[in-house]
Amino acid sequence: MNVRNMTNAVLKQRAERFSTTLYHCAKANPKRKFHALYDKIYRPDILKTAWLRVKSNNGSAGIDGITIDKIVNEIGERQFLNGLYRKLKMQTYRPLPVRRVWIPKANSEKMRPLGIPTVEDRVVQQAVKFVIEPIFETTFKDSSYGFRPKRSAHQAMKAIRKASQKNYWVVDVDIKGYFDNINHRKLMLLVEQKISDKRILALIRNWLKAGVMIDGSLELPELGSPQGGVISPLLANIYLNVLDQLWEKRFKHLGTLVRYADDLVVMTRSKRDAMETWSILKGIFHKLEIEMNEEKSRMVNIWDDKDGFDFLGFHNRKFPRMKKGGKIFYFMEHIPKKAAMKKMRSKFREYISPRNRLHWDTLDFIEGLNRKIRGFKNYYKISVMAIRWLTRIDWYIRKLLIHHYNKRRNNRNKMSNWKTVARLLEGRLLKLA
């Protein structure tokens, strides 16, 4: 295939058409195993589209120190892709260990491990994902919303809202160290149910066993799929699809399962159903050799507004509403949880308050703030009740800007000039609420 004269848009369309074809083939024959896929991952359109996806994410370098910018400005994109094409075609490609970094958990002093593969490994993982994801999509259930095409966290929240109308108990489940405890052998058996191409299977095994580089020392874990890899969310979904399938086949009568990657809740009608669900989930987790974190998991009564549960950055609770006749009923609403409020405040404070930005004019912040506001607003403003909480963040942003304005003028009265700042921001700064 001659791709030199093809635009990126045309290459992307070709890759997407191929993925769609694979999806329809898998859908038409649910028992089919795919055995000739390896040569598809280095098809020029697939490889180039995978590179463009990785490039757009602009991640960090792996252990080889090669960054996206270095490939673009020094090595050259064409030379990089040609070299990767030859490695894959000649089957000389070998993944490198991932680079271990630690990032803080939301609203916690604890750190979460993240594995950063090399750019080359990320491109190959993305290419493999393009090829095998549509095949596994045909096996995934409607209860799964995380890291899937055309599925989102907002759809998961909609499912919770709908299920809450007839269900009054929630089993809120936390899985202990899920990504670090996936059993490699069982995962590969699940992959082999749909893929029989030994070269594709070897690639996935090599990624699982490539190891983690920590302070110059190589660790070779026998369990887990490193968070940070392009292929990891798909593998995680394949592993927990066992839970989804079992629930739909045998336990659907107990309640509605809503899963987003390793975060999941089950909405049940009664406490008895919730207790049975708790026991069943523990049994399924035992078979998968993962563990429920019983300290963080709990059963919640959502009959009224006395209690709620956190899920995907939202605190979900029923709030009272009044019908025309004066009768009160309770309706599920989604508001930003405490950790999300803290995160938003932190993000805006880090943007506005550093000392090295004291020379900025107030209007210099507008463009960057509007980008952040737009992102948070698109995610968190999904219910009427959320406006109350988002209004607090709007006020917090303006308070930070007033402080900044007064610091520049050596004004010790932190809240003076608020009318002046309000006039400057009017019509320019977006609002969350």
XYZ file of N, CA, C and O in Angstrom, residues 5-99:
380
model
N 1.321 9.523 -0.547
C 0.474 10.599 -1.061
C -0.893 10.644 -0.381
O -1.767 11.400 -0.797
N -1.084 9.817 0.638
C -2.370 9.786 1.339
C -2.327 10.723 2.541
O -1.335 10.774 3.266
N -3.392 11.437 2.758
C -3.480 12.310 3.921
C -3.735 11.481 5.174
O -4.180 10.328 5.098
N -3.468 12.079 6.307
C -3.718 11.390 7.572
C -5.190 11.022 7.723
O -5.528 9.967 8.270
N -6.078 11.886 7.233
C -7.513 11.621 7.339
C -7.901 10.379 6.536
O -8.702 9.553 6.997
N -7.320 10.222 5.349
C -7.623 9.054 4.507
C -7.102 7.779 5.161
O -7.788 6.752 5.177
N -5.887 7.858 5.713
C -5.313 6.694 6.393
C -6.172 6.291 7.592
O -6.407 5.102 7.827
N -6.637 7.296 8.332
C -7.493 7.014 9.491
C -8.796 6.353 9.053
O -9.273 5.409 9.694
N -9.378 6.823 7.941
C -10.617 6.230 7.431
C -10.402 4.776 7.030
O -11.255 3.911 7.293
N -9.261 4.489 6.389
C -8.957 3.107 6.001
C -8.838 2.206 7.235
O -9.359 1.093 7.264
N -8.127 2.704 8.259
C -7.951 1.930 9.486
C -9.289 1.688 10.171
O -9.562 0.576 10.650
N -10.138 2.711 10.216
C -11.436 2.571 10.865
C -12.352 1.624 10.099
O -13.110 0.861 10.700
N -12.268 1.654 8.760
C -13.071 0.717 7.958
C -12.637 -0.718 8.216
O -13.467 -1.629 8.296
N -11.330 -0.914 8.339
C -10.831 -2.263 8.627
C -11.323 -2.740 9.994
O -11.756 -3.892 10.141
N -11.275 -1.866 11.004
C -11.762 -2.230 12.338
C -13.244 -2.566 12.295
O -13.699 -3.524 12.946
N -14.013 -1.791 11.542
C -15.451 -2.051 11.416
C -15.711 -3.397 10.759
O -16.608 -4.143 11.173
N -14.914 -3.723 9.743
C -15.056 -5.021 9.068
C -14.792 -6.157 10.045
O -15.526 -7.157 10.076
N -13.729 -6.034 10.847
C -13.428 -7.062 11.846
C -14.572 -7.215 12.847
O -14.937 -8.331 13.227
N -15.139 -6.080 13.264
C -16.256 -6.120 14.211
C -17.427 -6.912 13.639
O -17.998 -7.777 14.318
N -17.786 -6.616 12.401
C -18.933 -7.296 11.785
C -18.649 -8.783 11.583
O -19.553 -9.619 11.733
N -17.413 -9.143 11.249
C -17.052 -10.553 11.102
C -17.194 -11.286 12.426
O -17.722 -12.407 12.481
N -16.716 -10.657 13.498
C -16.809 -11.277 14.822
C -18.251 -11.352 15.294
O -18.663 -12.327 15.940
N -19.038 -10.320 14.962
C -20.448 -10.280 15.375
C -21.259 -11.348 14.646
O -22.150 -11.976 15.238
N -20.934 -11.552 13.372
C -21.690 -12.517 12.571
C -21.436 -13.954 13.014
O -22.307 -14.814 12.865
N -20.250 -14.213 13.561
C -19.912 -15.569 13.998
C -19.273 -15.516 15.382
O -18.048 -15.461 15.514
N -20.095 -15.529 16.441
C -19.584 -15.360 17.815
C -18.562 -16.418 18.233
O -17.761 -16.163 19.133
N -18.577 -17.591 17.605
C -17.653 -18.661 17.986
C -16.346 -18.628 17.193
O -15.450 -19.436 17.445
N -16.238 -17.699 16.294
C -15.059 -17.652 15.422
C -13.812 -17.219 16.191
O -13.852 -16.311 17.010
N -12.688 -17.883 15.885
C -11.376 -17.461 16.370
C -10.609 -16.856 15.199
O -10.650 -17.378 14.086
N -9.895 -15.791 15.466
C -9.154 -15.087 14.410
C -7.684 -15.506 14.468
O -7.025 -15.372 15.494
N -7.185 -16.015 13.333
C -5.859 -16.624 13.330
C -4.842 -15.929 12.422
O -3.673 -16.282 12.439
N -5.234 -14.965 11.628
C -4.287 -14.308 10.712
C -4.386 -12.797 10.887
O -4.933 -12.091 10.037
N -3.849 -12.304 12.006
C -3.980 -10.881 12.339
C -2.646 -10.148 12.397
O -2.614 -8.926 12.261
N -1.559 -10.880 12.591
C -0.274 -10.219 12.856
C 0.134 -9.284 11.735
O 0.602 -8.161 11.991
N -0.040 -9.709 10.503
C 0.377 -8.860 9.374
C -0.463 -7.591 9.268
O -0.062 -6.625 8.604
N -1.603 -7.571 9.929
C -2.470 -6.373 9.881
C -1.921 -5.249 10.762
O -2.173 -4.075 10.488
N -1.170 -5.588 11.821
C -0.733 -4.538 12.746
C 0.360 -3.658 12.135
O 0.562 -2.532 12.591
N 1.078 -4.159 11.114
C 2.066 -3.291 10.469
C 1.613 -2.832 9.087
O 2.418 -2.353 8.282
N 0.324 -2.974 8.810
C -0.222 -2.302 7.627
C 0.057 -0.810 7.762
O -0.150 -0.233 8.836
N 0.554 -0.167 6.707
C 0.936 1.242 6.832
C -0.166 2.149 7.377
O 0.106 3.065 8.143
N -1.426 1.881 6.976
C -2.508 2.745 7.467
C -2.753 2.518 8.958
O -2.982 3.469 9.717
N -2.673 1.264 9.407
C -2.851 0.961 10.834
C -1.711 1.552 11.652
O -1.925 2.202 12.684
N -0.478 1.342 11.180
C 0.692 1.813 11.916
C 0.732 3.331 11.992
O 1.030 3.909 13.039
N 0.407 4.005 10.870
C 0.422 5.465 10.866
C -0.688 6.019 11.764
O -0.472 6.989 12.513
N -1.854 5.411 11.712
C -2.963 5.870 12.558
C -2.641 5.654 14.032
O -2.966 6.498 14.882
N -1.988 4.538 14.346
C -1.574 4.280 15.725
C -0.575 5.337 16.190
O -0.660 5.844 17.315
N 0.374 5.684 15.321
C 1.356 6.724 15.659
C 0.671 8.063 15.914
O 0.986 8.763 16.879
N -0.283 8.427 15.059
C -0.975 9.707 15.225
C -1.742 9.753 16.544
O -1.802 10.798 17.199
N -2.326 8.622 16.941
C -3.052 8.566 18.214
C -2.085 8.751 19.385
O -2.366 9.518 20.322
N -0.954 8.050 19.353
C 0.045 8.174 20.421
C 0.621 9.588 20.445
O 0.792 10.182 21.515
N 0.889 10.127 19.276
C 1.441 11.483 19.176
C 0.486 12.507 19.771
O 0.907 13.439 20.470
N -0.799 12.355 19.521
C -1.790 13.317 20.026
C -1.884 13.282 21.548
O -2.211 14.283 22.174
N -1.591 12.129 22.155
C -1.634 12.023 23.614
C -0.405 12.639 24.283
O -0.447 12.958 25.475
N 0.698 12.758 23.507
C 1.885 13.495 23.955
C 2.370 13.047 25.332
O 2.594 13.850 26.222
N 2.544 11.737 25.498
C 2.996 11.214 26.785
C 4.494 11.358 26.981
O 5.227 11.852 26.122
N 4.960 10.899 28.137
C 6.375 10.988 28.496
C 7.183 9.897 27.800
O 6.633 8.944 27.241
N 8.502 10.030 27.886
C 9.399 9.021 27.323
C 9.450 7.797 28.217
O 9.197 7.869 29.431
N 9.779 6.654 27.629
C 9.998 5.436 28.400
C 11.438 5.367 28.868
O 12.135 6.382 28.944
N 11.917 4.150 29.141
C 13.267 4.011 29.688
C 14.352 4.347 28.672
O 15.503 4.582 29.049
N 14.018 4.379 27.360
C 15.026 4.721 26.347
C 15.224 6.226 26.201
O 16.134 6.678 25.493
N 14.372 7.023 26.865
C 14.515 8.475 26.830
C 14.047 9.140 25.560
O 14.166 10.360 25.411
N 13.503 8.368 24.614
C 13.054 8.938 23.338
C 11.645 9.506 23.502
O 10.709 8.786 23.850
N 11.516 10.795 23.245
C 10.233 11.489 23.386
C 9.542 11.647 22.035
O 10.150 11.413 20.978
N 8.282 12.052 22.078
C 7.539 12.360 20.850
C 8.261 13.472 20.076
O 8.440 13.385 18.854
N 8.679 14.518 20.784
C 9.360 15.650 20.126
C 10.639 15.208 19.433
O 10.968 15.700 18.348
N 11.381 14.303 20.054
C 12.626 13.833 19.436
C 12.348 13.087 18.139
O 13.086 13.237 17.146
N 11.287 12.300 18.126
C 10.921 11.574 16.909
C 10.510 12.549 15.815
O 10.915 12.423 14.655
N 9.731 13.558 16.182
C 9.235 14.524 15.197
C 10.363 15.415 14.676
O 10.480 15.634 13.459
N 11.219 15.897 15.564
C 12.195 16.930 15.192
C 13.587 16.403 14.845
O 14.338 17.083 14.147
N 13.939 15.208 15.326
C 15.291 14.696 15.080
C 15.291 13.413 14.249
O 15.931 13.349 13.203
N 14.589 12.403 14.720
C 14.591 11.112 14.013
C 13.799 11.194 12.722
O 14.236 10.696 11.680
N 12.636 11.846 12.797
C 11.749 11.924 11.637
C 10.651 10.881 11.740
O 10.933 9.695 11.997
N 9.414 11.292 11.534
C 8.277 10.377 11.684
C 8.337 9.233 10.680
O 8.093 8.080 11.024
N 8.658 9.557 9.429
C 8.692 8.515 8.397
C 9.766 7.488 8.703
O 9.538 6.275 8.584
N 10.953 7.956 9.107
C 12.037 7.026 9.412
C 11.687 6.160 10.611
O 11.969 4.957 10.634
N 11.054 6.768 11.621
C 10.631 6.015 12.806
C 9.642 4.920 12.431
O 9.793 3.754 12.838
N 8.636 5.264 11.639
C 7.611 4.287 11.256
C 8.170 3.227 10.314
O 7.795 2.052 10.407
N 9.066 3.611 9.407
C 9.680 2.624 8.521
C 10.493 1.607 9.318
O 10.473 0.401 9.033
N 11.234 2.103 10.312
C 12.018 1.200 11.153
C 11.135 0.252 11.943
O 11.430 -0.948 12.066
N 10.032 0.775 12.478
C 9.100 -0.056 13.237
C 8.405 -1.064 12.326
O 8.200 -2.231 12.703
N 8.082 -0.641 11.109
C 7.477 -1.543 10.110
C 8.392 -2.728 9.846
O 7.956 -3.890 9.826
N 9.695 -2.454 9.642
C 10.645 -3.537 9.354
C 10.788 -4.480 10.550
O 10.856 -5.704 10.388
N 10.839 -3.913 11.762
C 10.957 -4.750 12.960
C 9.776 -5.705 13.090
O 9.936 -6.895 13.396
N 8.569 -5.175 12.861
C 7.374 -6.000 12.997
C 7.296 -7.046 11.888
O 6.964 -8.207 12.138
N 7.623 -6.646 10.683
C 7.542 -7.577 9.557
C 8.560 -8.701 9.694
O 8.264 -9.870 9.416
N 9.775 -8.352 10.146
C 10.831 -9.358 10.311
C 10.745 -10.063 11.667
O 11.553 -10.930 11.976
N 9.767 -9.658 12.494
C 9.532 -10.237 13.814
C 10.759 -10.104 14.725
O 11.081 -10.997 15.502
N 11.424 -8.942 14.614
C 12.562 -8.658 15.496
C 12.189 -7.650 16.585
O 13.040 -7.301 17.407
N 10.944 -7.175 16.578
C 10.496 -6.217 17.607
C 10.447 -6.891 18.972
O 9.901 -7.991 19.115
N 11.032 -6.248 19.985
C 10.969 -6.725 21.360
C 10.640 -5.548 22.279
O 11.318 -4.522 22.229
N 9.625 -5.673 23.105
C 9.276 -4.556 24.010
C 10.309 -4.375 25.101
O 10.952 -5.345 25.538
N 10.463 -3.143 25.542
C 11.341 -2.816 26.662
C 10.532 -2.757 27.957
O 9.307 -2.585 27.915
N 11.180 -2.888 29.110
C 10.453 -2.713 30.380
C 9.846 -1.312 30.461
O 10.340 -0.373 29.836
N 8.799 -1.180 31.235
C 8.158 0.123 31.409
C 8.898 0.907 32.480
O 9.547 0.329 33.362
N 8.796 2.209 32.391
C 9.411 3.087 33.397
C 8.398 3.358 34.498
O 7.296 3.833 34.241
